[in-house]
Each structure stands twice: as structure tokens, then as C-alpha cells.
Short mmCIF file of C-alpha atoms in Angstrom, two decimals:
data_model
loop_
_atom_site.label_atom_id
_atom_site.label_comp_id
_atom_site.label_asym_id
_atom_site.label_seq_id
_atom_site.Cartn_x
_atom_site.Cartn_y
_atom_site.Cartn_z
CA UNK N 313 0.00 0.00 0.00
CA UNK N 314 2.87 2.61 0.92
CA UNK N 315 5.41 1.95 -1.78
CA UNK N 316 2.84 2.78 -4.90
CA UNK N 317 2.16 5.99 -2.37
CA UNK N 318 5.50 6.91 -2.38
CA UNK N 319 5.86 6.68 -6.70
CA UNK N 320 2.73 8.78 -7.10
CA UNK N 321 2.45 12.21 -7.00
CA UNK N 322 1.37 14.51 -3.93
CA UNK N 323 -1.78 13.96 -2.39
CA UNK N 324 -2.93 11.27 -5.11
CA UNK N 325 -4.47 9.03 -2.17
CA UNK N 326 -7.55 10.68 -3.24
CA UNK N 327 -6.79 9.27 -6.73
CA UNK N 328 -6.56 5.84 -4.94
CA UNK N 329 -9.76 6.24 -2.63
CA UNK N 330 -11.94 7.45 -6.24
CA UNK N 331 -11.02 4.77 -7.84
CA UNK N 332 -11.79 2.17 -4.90
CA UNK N 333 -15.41 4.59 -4.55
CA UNK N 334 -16.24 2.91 -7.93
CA UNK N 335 -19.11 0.50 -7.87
CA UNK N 336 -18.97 0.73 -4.32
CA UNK N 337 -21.41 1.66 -1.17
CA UNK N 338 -19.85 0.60 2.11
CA UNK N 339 -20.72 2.67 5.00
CA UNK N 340 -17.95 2.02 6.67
CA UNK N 341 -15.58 2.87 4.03
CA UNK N 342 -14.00 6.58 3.68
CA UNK N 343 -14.40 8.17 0.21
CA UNK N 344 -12.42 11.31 -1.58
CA UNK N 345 -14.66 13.66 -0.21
CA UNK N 346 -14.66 12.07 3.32
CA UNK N 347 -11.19 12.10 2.79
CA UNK N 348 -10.85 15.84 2.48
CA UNK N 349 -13.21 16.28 5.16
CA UNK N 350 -11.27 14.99 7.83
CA UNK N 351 -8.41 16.88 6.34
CA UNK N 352 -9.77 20.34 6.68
CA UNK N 353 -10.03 19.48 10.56
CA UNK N 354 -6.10 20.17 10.59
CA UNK N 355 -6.15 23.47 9.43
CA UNK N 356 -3.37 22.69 7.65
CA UNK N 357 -4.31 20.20 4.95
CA UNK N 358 -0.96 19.55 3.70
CA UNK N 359 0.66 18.41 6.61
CA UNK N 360 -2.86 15.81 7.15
CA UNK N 361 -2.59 14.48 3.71
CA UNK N 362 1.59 13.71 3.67
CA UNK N 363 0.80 11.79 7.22
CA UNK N 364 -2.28 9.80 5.31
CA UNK N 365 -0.34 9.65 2.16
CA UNK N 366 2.74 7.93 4.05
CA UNK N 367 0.58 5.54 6.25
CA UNK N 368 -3.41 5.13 5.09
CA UNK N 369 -3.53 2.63 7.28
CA UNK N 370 -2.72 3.85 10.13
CA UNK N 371 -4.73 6.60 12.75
CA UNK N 372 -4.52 9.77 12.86
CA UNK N 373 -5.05 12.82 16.19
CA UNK N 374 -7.35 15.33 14.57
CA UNK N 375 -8.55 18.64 16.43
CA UNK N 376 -12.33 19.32 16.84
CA UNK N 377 -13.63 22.41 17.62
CA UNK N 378 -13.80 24.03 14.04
CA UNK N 379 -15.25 21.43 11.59
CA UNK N 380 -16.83 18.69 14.35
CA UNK N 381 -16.89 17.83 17.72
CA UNK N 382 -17.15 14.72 18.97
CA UNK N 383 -19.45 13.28 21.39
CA UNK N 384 -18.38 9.94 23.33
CA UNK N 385 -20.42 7.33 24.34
CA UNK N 386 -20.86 4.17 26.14
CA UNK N 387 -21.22 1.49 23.01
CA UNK N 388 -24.10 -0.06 24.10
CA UNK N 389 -26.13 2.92 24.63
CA UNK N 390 -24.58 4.72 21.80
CA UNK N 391 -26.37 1.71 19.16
CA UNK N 392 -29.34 2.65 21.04
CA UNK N 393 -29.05 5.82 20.24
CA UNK N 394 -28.09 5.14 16.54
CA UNK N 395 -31.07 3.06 15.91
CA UNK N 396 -33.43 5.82 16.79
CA UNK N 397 -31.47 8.58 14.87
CA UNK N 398 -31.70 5.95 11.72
CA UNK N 399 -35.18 4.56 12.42
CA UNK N 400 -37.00 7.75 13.62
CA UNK N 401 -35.03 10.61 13.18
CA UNK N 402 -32.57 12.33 10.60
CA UNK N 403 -29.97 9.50 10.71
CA UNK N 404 -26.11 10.40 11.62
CA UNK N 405 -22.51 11.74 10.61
CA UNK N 406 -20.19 9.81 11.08
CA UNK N 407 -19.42 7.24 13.96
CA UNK N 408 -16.30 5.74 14.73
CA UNK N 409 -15.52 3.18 17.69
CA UNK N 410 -12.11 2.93 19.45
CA UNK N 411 -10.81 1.49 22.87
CA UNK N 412 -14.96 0.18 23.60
CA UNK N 413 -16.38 3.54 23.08
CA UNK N 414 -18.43 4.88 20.14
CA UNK N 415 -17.49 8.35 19.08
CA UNK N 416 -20.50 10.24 17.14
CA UNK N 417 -19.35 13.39 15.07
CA UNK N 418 -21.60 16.12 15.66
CA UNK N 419 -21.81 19.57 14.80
CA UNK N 420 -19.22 22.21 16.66
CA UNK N 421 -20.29 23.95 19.38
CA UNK N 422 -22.25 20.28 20.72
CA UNK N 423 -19.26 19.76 22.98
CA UNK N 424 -19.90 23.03 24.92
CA UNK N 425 -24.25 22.92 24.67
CA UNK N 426 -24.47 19.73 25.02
CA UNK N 427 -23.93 18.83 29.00
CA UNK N 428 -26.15 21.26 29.77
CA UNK N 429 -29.01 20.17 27.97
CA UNK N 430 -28.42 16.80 29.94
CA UNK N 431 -28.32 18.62 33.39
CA UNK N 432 -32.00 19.50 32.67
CA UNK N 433 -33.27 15.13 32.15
CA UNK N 434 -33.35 13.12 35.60
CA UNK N 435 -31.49 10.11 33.98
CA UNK N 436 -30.53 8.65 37.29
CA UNK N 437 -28.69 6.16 36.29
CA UNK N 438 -30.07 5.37 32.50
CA UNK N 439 -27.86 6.52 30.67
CA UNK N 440 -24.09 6.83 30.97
CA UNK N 441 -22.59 10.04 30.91
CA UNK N 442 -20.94 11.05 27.63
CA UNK N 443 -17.89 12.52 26.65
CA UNK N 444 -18.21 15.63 24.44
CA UNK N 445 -14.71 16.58 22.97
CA UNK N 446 -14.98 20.35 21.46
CA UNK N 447 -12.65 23.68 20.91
CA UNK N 448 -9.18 22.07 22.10
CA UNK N 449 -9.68 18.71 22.44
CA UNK N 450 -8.42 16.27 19.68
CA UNK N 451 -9.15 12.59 19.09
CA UNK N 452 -7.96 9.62 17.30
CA UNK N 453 -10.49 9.21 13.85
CA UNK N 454 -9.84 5.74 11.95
CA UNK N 455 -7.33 4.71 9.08
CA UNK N 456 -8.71 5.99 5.82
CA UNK N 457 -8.27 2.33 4.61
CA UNK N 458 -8.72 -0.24 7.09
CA UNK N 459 -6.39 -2.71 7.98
CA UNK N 460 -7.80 -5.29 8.97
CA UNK N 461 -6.49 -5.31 13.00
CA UNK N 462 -7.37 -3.89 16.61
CA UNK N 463 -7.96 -0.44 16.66
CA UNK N 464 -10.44 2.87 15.60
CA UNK N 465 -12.87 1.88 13.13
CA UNK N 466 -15.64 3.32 11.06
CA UNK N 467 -19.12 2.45 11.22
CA UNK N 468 -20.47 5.10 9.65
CA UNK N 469 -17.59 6.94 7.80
CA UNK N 470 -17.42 10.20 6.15
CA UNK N 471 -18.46 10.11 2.40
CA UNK N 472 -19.39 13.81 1.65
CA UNK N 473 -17.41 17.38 1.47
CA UNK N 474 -19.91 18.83 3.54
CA UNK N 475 -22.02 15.73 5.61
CA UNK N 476 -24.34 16.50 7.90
CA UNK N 477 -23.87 16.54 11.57
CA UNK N 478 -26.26 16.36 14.96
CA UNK N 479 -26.63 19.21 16.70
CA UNK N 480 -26.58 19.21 20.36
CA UNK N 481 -30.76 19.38 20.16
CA UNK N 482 -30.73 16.61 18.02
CA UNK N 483 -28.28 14.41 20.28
CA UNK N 484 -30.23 14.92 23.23
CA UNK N 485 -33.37 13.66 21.52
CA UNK N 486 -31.51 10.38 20.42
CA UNK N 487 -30.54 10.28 24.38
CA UNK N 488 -34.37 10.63 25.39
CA UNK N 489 -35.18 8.33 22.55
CA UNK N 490 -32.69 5.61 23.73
CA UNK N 491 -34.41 5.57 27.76
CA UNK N 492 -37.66 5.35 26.57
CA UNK N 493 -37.05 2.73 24.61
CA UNK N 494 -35.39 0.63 26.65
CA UNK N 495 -38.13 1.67 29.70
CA UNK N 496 -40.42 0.26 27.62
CA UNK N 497 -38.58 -2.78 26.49
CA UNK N 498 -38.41 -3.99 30.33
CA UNK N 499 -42.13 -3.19 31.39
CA UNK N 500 -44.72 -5.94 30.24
CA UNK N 501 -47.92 -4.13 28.80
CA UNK N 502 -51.14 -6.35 29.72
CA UNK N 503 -54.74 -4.99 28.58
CA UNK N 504 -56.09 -7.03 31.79
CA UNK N 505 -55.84 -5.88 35.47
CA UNK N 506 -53.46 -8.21 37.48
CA UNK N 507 -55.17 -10.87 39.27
CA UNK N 508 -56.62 -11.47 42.39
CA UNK N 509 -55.14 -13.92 43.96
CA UNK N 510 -57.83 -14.70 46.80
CA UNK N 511 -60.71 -14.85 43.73
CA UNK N 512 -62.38 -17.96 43.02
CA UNK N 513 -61.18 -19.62 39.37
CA UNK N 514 -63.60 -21.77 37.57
CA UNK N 515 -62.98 -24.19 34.80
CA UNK N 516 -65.04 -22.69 31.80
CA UNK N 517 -63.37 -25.15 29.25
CA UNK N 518 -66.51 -27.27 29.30
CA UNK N 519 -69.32 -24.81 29.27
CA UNK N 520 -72.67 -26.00 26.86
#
């Protein structure tokens, strides 16, 4: 993978990710345009692209703040989440997992909104406090081309110049969405009142 990297001219990985975009719809594979998304993050594209150009395969510490933030969350209740932004709401940007936690890229300025929209829910203890990375944090996004071992991976990767990304308004409701469906997944709905247990019960299997 390197060594035709190193022939080709400057910043052709894009070349290399267009031509693997062909006849292809994986969700958890980066395109071009994802590509340069995640680039822009670094302010200074060049010096994101040599890295990416030298190892594809490999990580990469991108700032957030400026083109996403990032909010972290336990990986159980983040599919939660997920399913209702997919099944009931306006779906996601991308989502990445790494060292058991799922990382959903959100719009900037979540990071800092965010917490305090939670501080206004009584989640006892539903649901698992996130992590919201903003304006000087940086985290670790996936290879642009997997490979294959341990480590950050896409499950929903960037495909798009400009994708869309959750607001904090919008990540709270997938947080309200996620309790109430899982309240309502452990309470049995019955259309009869509970029985009596000092009542008399009479065999009506053989009624004329």
C-alpha cells in the first residue's frame, strides 16, 4: 500500500480512494470527499494528507472544535441511540468506535451545549454520561483504509465534502429516545388488570 504511495504524485491518495469509490457503497468505508473532510479538521491540509499519504492505514489525532466535535459514548447505549437517529429521526454523521467507546461526530459547538441540555433530564442512572470533545480537544479518527487489525474503526464513515452533523438538540433527543425505549422494552404491557389472587377460578373449558 505505501510503496505505490511513495511513486505517485502529492496527495494522489484521493486518486486511490476514487477509484476504490467505484461501484462501491460501504458505509464504513471513507471516500475522496470524506477524505478531504477529515483533512480540513487540521487546518493545515498539507501536513494531514503527507501523514495519510505515508501511512493510510494507520490513525490519525485530529482537532475538533472548528469542523466537528465529537461526542463519546458508552457502546451499548450509543447503538441505542443510533437506531433511533436511523429509524426515527434524521440518521447520523459519522461514527467511529475505538478502545470500547463509540465516538459520534456532531456539529461544533455540541461539545460546549451539550452537558447542559443533559443537566436538565433526571437520567438517574439510565444513561451513561458522555464525553463531548470540542474547541481544544483532539481525538484519534480511523485509518482511511482499514487494515484489517485492533484499533479505531468506522461504522459510519465520512463520504461527503460537507455531511451533515447532529446538533446538540438533536443528540439529546436520540438520548431521550434511547431511555424510553429501553423503559419500555423492560415493562410488560397487559390490557387485563393483574389478578386477584384470593378470587375464586372456575374451569369454563366445558361450558354448553
Amino acid at each position: 500500500m505505501t510503496t505505490w504511495l511513495r511513486e505517485e504524485t502529492p496527495h494522489d491518495i484521493f486518486r486511490f480512494l476514487r477509484e476504490g469509490d467505484e461501484g462501491r457503497h460501504q458505509t464504513a468505508r471513507v471516500t475522496a470527499d470524506g477524505a478531504s473532510w477529515l483533512a480540513s479538521a487540521a487546518g493545515g491540509r498539507g501536513t494531514a494528507l503527507a501523514r495519510w499519504e505515508s501511512r493510510p492505514t494507520s490513525p490519525a489525532a485530529l482537532p475538533c472544535g472548528t469542523v466537528f466535535d465529537v461526542v463519546n459514548v458508552d457502546p451499548v447505549f450509543g447503538r441505542r441511540m443510533l437506531d433511533q437517529l436511523w429509524t426515527e429521526g434524521p440518521g447520523s454523521g459519522p461514527v467511529a468506535v475505538h478502545r470500547g467507546r463509540m465516538m459520534l461526530f456532531a456539529a461544533p459547538g455540541t461539545a460546549q451545549r451539550l452537558p447542559a441540555l443533559l443537566d436538565w433530564e433526571e437520567w438517574g442512572e439510565e444513561v451513561p454520561r458522555p464525553l463531548c470533545h470540542g474547541l481544544g480537544d483532539a481525538v484519534t479518527v480511523p485509518p482511511l483504509v482499514p487494515s484489517g487489525s485492533a484499533g479505531p474503526r468506522w461504522l459510519v464513515a465520512p463520504d461527503t465534502l460537507h455531511p451533515w452533523l447532529p446538533g446538540p438538540e438533536v443528540v439529546l433527543w436520540a438520548c431521550v429516545r434511547a431511555v424510553r425505549a429501553t423503559s419500555a422494552a423492560d415493562v410488560r404491557v397487559s390490557i387485563f388488570p393483574p389478578a386477584d389472587p384470593g378470587a375464586n377460578v372456575y374451569d369454563v373449558s366445558r361450558r354448553r
